[in-house]
CSV table of C-alpha atoms in Angstrom, one decimal:
chain,number,residue,atom,x,y,z
A,1,MET,CA,74.9,139.0,104.2
A,2,ALA,CA,77.2,140.7,106.8
A,3,LYS,CA,75.0,139.4,109.6
A,4,MET,CA,75.2,135.9,108.1
A,5,SER,CA,79.0,136.1,107.8
A,6,ILE,CA,79.3,137.2,111.4
A,7,LEU,CA,77.0,134.3,112.5
A,8,GLN,CA,79.1,131.8,110.5
A,9,SER,CA,82.3,133.1,112.0
A,10,TYR,CA,80.8,132.9,115.5
A,11,ASN,CA,79.7,129.3,114.9
A,12,GLN,CA,83.2,128.3,113.7
A,13,VAL,CA,84.8,129.8,116.8
A,14,GLN,CA,82.1,128.2,118.9
A,15,ASN,CA,82.8,124.8,117.3
A,16,ARG,CA,86.5,125.1,117.8
A,17,TRP,CA,86.1,126.1,121.4
A,18,LEU,CA,83.7,123.1,122.0
A,19,ARG,CA,86.1,120.6,120.4
A,20,SER,CA,89.0,122.0,122.5
A,21,THR,CA,86.9,121.9,125.6
A,22,ILE,CA,85.9,118.3,125.1
A,23,ILE,CA,89.5,117.2,124.5
A,24,ASN,CA,90.7,119.1,127.5
A,25,ILE,CA,88.0,117.5,129.7
A,26,LEU,CA,88.8,114.0,128.6
A,27,PHE,CA,92.5,114.6,129.1
A,28,LEU,CA,92.0,116.1,132.6
A,29,LYS,CA,89.7,113.1,133.4
A,30,LEU,CA,92.4,110.7,132.4
A,31,LEU,CA,95.1,112.6,134.3
A,32,ALA,CA,92.9,112.8,137.4
A,33,SER,CA,92.2,109.1,137.3
A,34,VAL,CA,95.9,108.3,137.0
A,35,TYR,CA,96.9,110.6,139.9
A,36,ALA,CA,94.0,109.4,142.0
A,37,ASN,CA,95.3,105.9,141.7
A,38,SER,CA,99.0,106.8,142.3
A,39,ALA,CA,101.1,106.6,145.5
A,40,PHE,CA,104.2,108.7,145.6
A,41,LEU,CA,107.1,107.4,147.7
A,42,ASN,CA,108.4,111.0,148.3
A,43,SER,CA,105.1,112.7,149.1
A,44,CYS,CA,105.2,114.4,152.5
A,45,GLU,CA,101.5,113.8,153.0
A,46,GLN,CA,101.4,110.2,151.9
A,47,CYS,CA,104.6,109.3,153.8
A,48,ALA,CA,103.3,110.9,157.0
A,49,SER,CA,99.9,109.2,156.9
A,50,SER,CA,99.0,105.6,157.6
A,51,LYS,CA,96.8,105.4,154.5
A,52,GLU,CA,96.7,102.1,152.7
A,53,TYR,CA,95.6,101.6,149.1
A,54,THR,CA,93.2,98.8,148.2
A,55,VAL,CA,93.4,96.9,144.9
A,56,THR,CA,90.4,95.2,143.2
A,57,SER,CA,89.9,93.5,139.9
A,58,GLU,CA,88.7,97.0,138.5
A,59,THR,CA,91.2,99.2,140.4
A,60,SER,CA,95.0,99.1,140.3
A,61,TYR,CA,97.6,101.5,141.9
A,62,PHE,CA,100.7,103.0,140.5
A,63,VAL,CA,103.7,103.4,142.8
A,64,ASN,CA,106.4,105.9,141.8
A,65,VAL,CA,108.1,109.1,142.8
A,66,ASN,CA,107.2,112.7,142.1
A,67,HIS,CA,110.2,114.2,140.1
A,68,SER,CA,109.0,117.8,140.8
A,69,ALA,CA,109.5,117.4,144.5
A,70,ASP,CA,112.8,118.9,145.7
A,71,GLN,CA,113.2,117.0,149.0
A,72,SER,CA,111.0,114.6,151.0
A,73,CYS,CA,110.0,115.5,154.5
A,74,HIS,CA,111.1,112.1,155.7
A,75,TRP,CA,114.3,110.0,155.3
A,76,GLN,CA,112.2,106.9,154.8
A,77,CYS,CA,108.7,106.2,153.4
A,78,MET,CA,106.5,103.1,153.3
A,79,VAL,CA,103.5,102.6,151.1
A,80,ARG,CA,101.2,99.5,151.5
A,81,VAL,CA,98.9,98.3,148.8
A,82,ASN,CA,96.3,95.9,150.2
A,83,PHE,CA,94.1,93.3,148.4
A,84,ALA,CA,90.3,93.6,148.7
A,85,LYS,CA,89.9,89.8,148.7
A,86,ASN,CA,90.8,87.7,151.7
A,87,SER,CA,93.1,85.4,149.8
A,88,SER,CA,94.1,85.5,146.1
A,89,TRP,CA,96.9,86.6,143.8
A,90,LEU,CA,98.4,90.1,143.6
A,91,CYS,CA,100.6,91.1,140.6
A,92,LEU,CA,103.4,93.6,140.7
A,93,ALA,CA,104.1,95.0,137.2
A,94,GLN,CA,106.9,97.2,136.0
A,95,ILE,CA,105.6,99.7,133.4
A,96,GLY,CA,107.4,102.0,131.0
A,97,MET,CA,111.1,102.2,131.3
A,98,GLN,CA,112.7,99.8,133.7
A,99,SER,CA,112.9,101.1,137.3
A,100,TYR,CA,116.3,102.1,138.6
A,101,ILE,CA,118.0,104.2,141.3
A,102,ASN,CA,120.8,106.4,140.0
A,103,ASP,CA,121.6,108.0,143.4
A,104,SER,CA,124.0,106.0,145.6
A,105,ASN,CA,122.0,107.2,148.7
A,106,GLY,CA,118.7,105.6,147.7
A,107,GLU,CA,117.3,102.1,148.3
A,108,LEU,CA,113.9,100.6,147.5
A,109,SER,CA,112.8,97.4,149.1
A,110,ILE,CA,109.5,95.6,148.2
A,111,TYR,CA,108.0,93.0,150.5
A,112,ASP,CA,104.9,90.9,150.5
A,113,SER,CA,102.8,89.9,153.5
A,114,GLU,CA,103.9,86.3,153.4
A,115,ASN,CA,107.5,87.1,154.0
A,116,ASN,CA,108.1,90.6,155.4
A,117,ALA,CA,111.5,89.7,156.7
A,118,HIS,CA,113.2,89.6,153.3
A,119,PRO,CA,112.3,91.8,150.2
A,120,PHE,CA,111.5,89.9,147.0
A,121,ILE,CA,112.8,93.0,145.1
A,122,ARG,CA,115.6,95.3,146.2
A,123,LEU,CA,116.8,98.2,144.1
A,124,LEU,CA,120.1,99.8,144.8
A,125,TYR,CA,122.4,102.2,143.0
A,126,TYR,CA,122.3,101.8,139.2
A,127,PRO,CA,122.9,99.5,137.2
A,128,ASN,CA,121.1,97.3,139.7
A,129,SER,CA,117.6,96.7,138.4
A,130,TRP,CA,114.7,94.2,138.4
A,131,LYS,CA,114.9,92.3,135.1
A,132,ASN,CA,111.3,91.0,135.0
A,133,ARG,CA,108.1,92.9,134.0
A,134,GLU,CA,105.6,91.1,136.3
A,135,THR,CA,105.4,88.7,139.2
A,136,CYS,CA,102.2,87.4,140.6
A,137,ARG,CA,101.9,85.8,144.1
A,138,ILE,CA,99.5,84.8,146.8
A,139,THR,CA,99.7,87.7,149.3
A,140,GLN,CA,97.4,90.1,151.1
A,141,SER,CA,99.5,93.1,150.6
A,142,ILE,CA,102.7,94.5,149.0
A,143,ASP,CA,104.8,97.0,150.8
A,144,PHE,CA,107.2,99.6,149.2
A,145,TYR,CA,109.9,100.9,151.4
A,146,LEU,CA,112.1,103.8,150.1
A,147,ARG,CA,114.8,105.1,152.3
A,148,LYS,CA,118.0,107.2,152.4
A,149,MET,CA,120.9,105.0,153.3
A,150,ASN,CA,122.5,108.0,154.9
A,151,GLN,CA,119.8,109.9,156.7
A,152,ILE,CA,121.4,113.3,156.7
A,153,ALA,CA,122.6,113.2,153.0
A,154,ARG,CA,120.6,114.4,150.1
A,155,LEU,CA,118.6,112.1,147.9
A,156,ASP,CA,117.9,113.4,144.4
A,157,PHE,CA,114.5,112.1,143.3
A,158,LYS,CA,115.2,113.2,139.7
A,159,GLN,CA,117.7,110.3,139.6
A,160,LEU,CA,115.1,107.8,140.6
A,161,ASN,CA,113.0,106.0,138.0
A,162,ILE,CA,110.4,104.0,139.8
A,163,ASN,CA,107.5,102.7,137.7
A,164,PHE,CA,105.4,100.0,139.4
A,165,GLN,CA,101.8,99.0,139.3
A,166,VAL,CA,99.9,96.7,141.7
A,167,LEU,CA,97.0,94.7,140.1
A,168,ASP,CA,94.6,91.9,140.8
A,169,ILE,CA,95.6,88.9,138.7
A,170,GLU,CA,92.0,89.2,137.3
A,171,SER,CA,92.6,92.8,136.2
A,172,THR,CA,92.1,93.5,132.5
A,173,ASP,CA,94.9,96.1,132.6
A,174,ARG,CA,97.7,93.5,132.5
A,175,THR,CA,99.7,94.1,129.3
A,176,VAL,CA,102.6,92.6,127.4
A,177,TYR,CA,104.7,94.3,124.7
A,178,LEU,CA,106.8,91.9,122.5
A,179,ASP,CA,110.1,93.6,123.1
A,180,GLY,CA,112.8,94.2,125.8
A,181,THR,CA,112.4,92.6,129.2
A,182,TYR,CA,108.8,91.6,128.5
A,183,CYS,CA,110.5,88.8,126.7
A,184,ASN,CA,111.3,85.9,129.1
A,185,THR,CA,108.9,87.2,131.8
A,186,VAL,CA,106.5,84.5,132.9
A,187,TYR,CA,102.8,85.4,133.0
A,188,LYS,CA,100.3,83.5,135.1
A,189,LEU,CA,96.6,83.0,134.3
A,190,LEU,CA,93.9,82.7,136.9
A,191,ASN,CA,90.5,84.0,135.7
A,192,SER,CA,92.7,86.3,133.8
A,193,GLN,CA,93.1,88.0,130.4
A,194,VAL,CA,96.4,89.6,129.3
A,195,SER,CA,96.6,92.0,126.4
A,196,ILE,CA,99.6,91.5,124.0
A,197,TYR,CA,100.9,94.2,121.6
A,198,ASN,CA,103.9,94.3,119.3
A,199,GLN,CA,105.2,97.6,120.8
A,200,PRO,CA,103.8,100.6,122.6
A,201,GLU,CA,103.3,104.1,121.3
A,202,GLN,CA,106.6,105.9,120.7
A,203,ASP,CA,105.9,108.5,123.4
A,204,ASN,CA,105.8,105.7,126.0
A,205,PRO,CA,109.0,103.8,125.4
A,206,ILE,CA,109.9,100.6,127.3
A,207,THR,CA,113.6,100.5,126.2
A,208,SER,CA,116.2,103.0,125.1
A,209,ASP,CA,117.2,100.8,122.1
A,210,HIS,CA,116.5,102.0,118.5
A,211,THR,CA,115.8,98.5,117.3
A,212,LEU,CA,113.3,95.8,118.3
A,213,SER,CA,113.9,92.3,119.6
A,214,PHE,CA,114.3,90.0,116.6
A,215,LEU,CA,113.0,87.0,118.7
A,216,CYS,CA,110.8,87.4,121.7
A,217,GLY,CA,109.7,84.5,123.9
A,218,VAL,CA,107.0,85.0,126.6
A,219,PRO,CA,106.0,82.0,128.8
A,220,VAL,CA,102.3,81.9,129.8
A,221,GLU,CA,101.0,79.3,132.3
A,222,MET,CA,97.7,78.6,134.1
A,223,VAL,CA,97.7,78.6,137.9
A,224,GLU,CA,96.7,75.2,139.4
A,225,VAL,CA,93.3,75.3,141.0
A,226,ASP,CA,90.4,72.8,141.6
A,227,GLU,CA,88.8,73.5,138.2
A,228,PHE,CA,92.2,73.2,136.5
A,229,THR,CA,91.0,70.7,133.9
A,230,GLU,CA,87.9,72.6,132.9
A,231,LYS,CA,89.7,75.6,131.4
A,232,ARG,CA,91.8,76.0,128.4
A,233,ILE,CA,94.4,78.6,127.2
A,234,CYS,CA,92.6,80.6,124.6
A,235,LEU,CA,93.5,83.5,122.3
A,236,LYS,CA,91.5,86.3,120.7
A,237,TYR,CA,93.1,88.2,117.9
A,238,LEU,CA,92.2,91.7,116.8
A,239,PRO,CA,94.0,93.4,113.9
A,240,LEU,CA,94.4,97.1,114.6
A,241,ASP,CA,96.4,99.3,112.2
A,242,HIS,CA,99.1,98.6,109.5
A,243,VAL,CA,99.1,95.0,110.6
A,244,ASN,CA,100.9,93.8,107.5
A,245,LYS,CA,103.4,96.6,106.9
A,246,THR,CA,106.3,94.6,108.3
A,247,ASN,CA,107.0,90.8,108.3
A,248,TRP,CA,106.3,89.0,111.6
A,249,THR,CA,105.2,85.6,112.9
A,250,PHE,CA,103.3,85.0,116.1
A,251,SER,CA,103.2,81.4,117.4
A,252,LEU,CA,102.6,79.4,120.5
A,253,SER,CA,104.9,76.6,121.5
A,254,ILE,CA,104.2,73.8,123.9
A,255,ALA,CA,107.9,73.0,124.3
A,256,GLY,CA,109.3,76.1,125.8
A,257,TYR,CA,111.3,78.3,123.4
A,258,SER,CA,111.4,75.6,120.7
A,259,THR,CA,110.6,76.9,117.2
A,260,LYS,CA,110.2,73.5,115.7
A,261,PRO,CA,107.0,73.3,113.6
A,262,ALA,CA,106.0,70.1,115.5
A,263,ASP,CA,106.0,72.0,118.8
A,264,MET,CA,103.7,74.8,117.5
A,265,VAL,CA,100.0,74.7,118.3
A,266,TYR,CA,99.1,78.1,116.8
A,267,ILE,CA,100.9,80.1,114.1
A,268,LEU,CA,99.9,83.5,112.5
A,269,ASN,CA,102.0,85.2,109.9
A,270,SER,CA,101.5,88.8,108.8
A,271,SER,CA,101.1,87.8,105.2
A,272,GLU,CA,98.1,85.6,105.8
A,273,GLU,CA,94.6,86.8,105.0
A,274,ARG,CA,93.7,85.7,108.6
A,275,ALA,CA,96.0,88.4,109.9
A,276,GLN,CA,93.4,90.9,108.7
A,277,GLN,CA,90.5,89.1,110.5
A,278,VAL,CA,89.2,88.9,114.1
A,279,HIS,CA,89.4,85.3,115.2
A,280,ALA,CA,89.7,83.1,118.3
A,281,TRP,CA,91.7,79.9,119.1
A,282,CYS,CA,91.8,77.6,122.1
A,283,ALA,CA,94.4,75.0,123.0
A,284,ASP,CA,93.4,71.4,123.7
A,285,THR,CA,92.4,70.4,127.2
A,286,GLY,CA,95.4,69.4,129.2
A,287,ILE,CA,97.8,72.1,127.8
A,288,HIS,CA,98.4,74.4,130.7
A,289,LYS,CA,101.5,76.2,129.6
A,290,VAL,CA,102.6,77.7,126.3
A,291,THR,CA,105.4,80.0,125.2
A,292,ILE,CA,104.7,82.9,122.9
A,293,ILE,CA,107.3,83.0,120.1
A,294,PHE,CA,107.3,86.3,118.2
A,295,LYS,CA,109.7,86.7,115.2
A,296,ARG,CA,110.5,89.9,113.3
A,297,ASP,CA,112.8,90.7,110.5
A,298,LYS,CA,116.3,91.1,111.8
A,299,LYS,CA,117.3,94.7,112.9
A,300,VAL,CA,113.9,96.2,112.6
A,301,LEU,CA,113.9,99.9,113.6
A,302,LYS,CA,111.2,100.9,116.1
A,303,SER,CA,110.1,103.7,113.7
A,304,ALA,CA,109.6,101.1,110.9
A,305,GLU,CA,107.1,99.0,112.8
A,306,HIS,CA,103.8,100.6,113.6
A,307,PRO,CA,103.0,100.6,117.3
A,308,LYS,CA,100.0,98.5,118.5
A,309,MET,CA,99.4,97.1,115.0
A,310,PHE,CA,97.6,94.1,116.5
A,311,LYS,CA,96.1,93.0,119.8
A,312,PHE,CA,96.1,89.4,121.2
A,313,ILE,CA,94.1,88.6,124.3
A,314,ILE,CA,95.3,85.5,126.0
A,315,GLN,CA,93.2,84.0,128.9
A,316,ASP,CA,92.2,80.9,130.7
A,317,TYR,CA,88.7,80.2,129.4
A,318,ASN,CA,86.0,77.8,130.1
A,319,GLY,CA,84.4,77.5,126.7
A,320,THR,CA,84.9,77.1,123.0
A,321,GLU,CA,86.4,79.3,120.3
A,322,GLU,CA,82.9,80.1,119.1
A,323,SER,CA,81.7,81.1,122.5
A,324,LEU,CA,84.8,83.2,123.0
A,325,MET,CA,84.0,85.2,119.8
A,326,VAL,CA,80.6,86.2,121.2
A,327,ASP,CA,81.4,86.4,124.9
A,328,LYS,CA,81.1,90.0,125.9
A,329,THR,CA,81.2,89.6,129.7
A,330,LYS,CA,84.9,90.6,129.8
A,331,LEU,CA,85.8,91.8,126.4
A,332,GLY,CA,83.0,94.3,125.9
A,333,LEU,CA,83.7,96.5,122.9
A,334,GLN,CA,86.8,94.5,122.2
A,335,ASN,CA,84.5,92.0,120.5
A,336,LEU,CA,84.0,94.6,117.8
A,337,THR,CA,86.6,95.0,115.1
A,338,PRO,CA,88.8,98.1,115.6
A,339,ASP,CA,86.9,100.0,112.8
A,340,GLN,CA,83.6,99.2,114.4
A,341,SER,CA,84.8,100.1,117.9
A,342,LEU,CA,86.3,103.3,116.6
A,343,GLY,CA,83.2,104.0,114.7
A,344,SER,CA,81.0,103.6,117.7
A,345,THR,CA,83.2,105.9,119.7
A,346,TYR,CA,83.1,108.6,117.0
A,347,LEU,CA,79.4,108.2,116.7
A,348,ILE,CA,78.9,108.8,120.4
A,349,ILE,CA,81.2,111.8,120.3
A,350,ILE,CA,79.4,113.2,117.3
A,351,ILE,CA,76.0,112.9,119.0
A,352,VAL,CA,77.2,114.5,122.2
A,353,VAL,CA,78.9,117.4,120.3
A,354,SER,CA,75.8,117.9,118.1
A,355,LEU,CA,73.6,118.1,121.1
A,356,LEU,CA,75.9,120.6,122.8
A,357,CYS,CA,76.2,122.7,119.7
A,358,ALA,CA,72.5,122.7,119.2
A,359,LEU,CA,72.0,123.7,122.9
A,360,LEU,CA,74.6,126.5,122.7
A,361,ILE,CA,73.3,127.8,119.4
A,362,GLY,CA,69.8,127.7,120.6
A,363,THR,CA,70.7,129.6,123.7
A,364,ALA,CA,72.6,132.2,121.7
A,365,VAL,CA,69.6,132.7,119.3
A,366,PHE,CA,67.2,132.9,122.2
A,367,LEU,CA,69.3,135.6,123.9
A,368,LEU,CA,69.7,137.5,120.7
A,369,ILE,CA,66.0,137.4,120.0
A,370,GLY,CA,65.2,138.3,123.6
A,371,LYS,CA,67.6,141.3,123.4
A,372,ARG,CA,66.1,142.6,120.2
A,373,PHE,CA,62.6,142.1,121.6
A,374,GLY,CA,63.6,144.1,124.7
A,375,LEU,CA,65.2,146.9,122.6
A,376,LEU,CA,62.1,147.2,120.4
A,377,TYR,CA,59.2,146.9,122.8
A,378,LEU,CA,60.3,147.7,126.3
A,379,PRO,CA,59.9,151.4,127.4
A,380,VAL,CA,63.1,153.4,127.7
A,381,CYS,CA,63.6,155.1,131.0
A,382,LYS,CA,64.3,158.8,130.9
A,383,SER,CA,67.1,160.3,132.9
A,384,GLU,CA,64.8,161.9,135.3
A,385,ASP,CA,62.9,158.6,135.9
A,386,ALA,CA,66.2,156.9,136.8
A,387,THR,CA,66.8,159.3,139.7
A,388,SER,CA,63.3,159.4,141.1
A,389,VAL,CA,62.5,156.6,143.5
């Protein structure tokens, strides 16, 4: 019984250690991927090198500053993010809290390759800021140029909040939250899909307000190309968690910010049974621009509305609502309901953990048996044998 109790305690410790190890590995992998795709505008190494970063539809780059760095080795720094394709659309997104410079000696200018004489974004001393969340344009590269306005004066990087991301317009990482400055930002579609949530997790805020926008309008438009008439604006809806805990209405207007029922081509209310179901919708051919109109109860606290309680995927799509529901070329596991997707993830984790547990336990048992076998059956050396060679 004592041996069994010790073995059970050992297995419990081993299982806890295994779970902790897996979580740490996943976290480190995520952290490494983020840092691997990051360019710091105050890095001595990056500012001194001529390294350029290349964006693809699967790879994007974050451009920010390292707040742990005391002083940069240079009074100015330029980072260039190139596009892998010869000619297409690059998107510049502002993530997290809005970027700002709260040190009067700092200046950030952002250029594209089509007009490198004049920046399309210029950040100076706070409260100067860029009000939009995303801009997409035809360009081969985007250049970030951070400098001290007075070369010999100090620049406090802890007073700089720079949170940019450069993406291909076809990237699946493009995201909209229905609050703050995401409202009124125009989003362009060109072989694109944009994920839309009500609000982010509370540990990743996008505003300093305690309440959410009562009314949020987000224009979405297709980019004109040769096959313009063959595609339609389509939606795929996935309920996630606590989708009906608060009252909300998500609709699409073909008349800008108009909320007249006659101008609405799609409406979903949280009280509808359909709000609990995965479904798809496509606009009629010829509708190339819509405006998302999202309404909440007035003065809703952030804490009262569950973050990411639903997900809309809006895209320019060459097909029908039925084909969109079964098309897995881009959406992958997103075609599953959240419970199914989560269940699949848990199943994979359980299988991996079970195999690792079995392997570790088997190894421990083998070593224990081997040790006992050796103790019982191998000859014991006498002291005089040990000294005689």
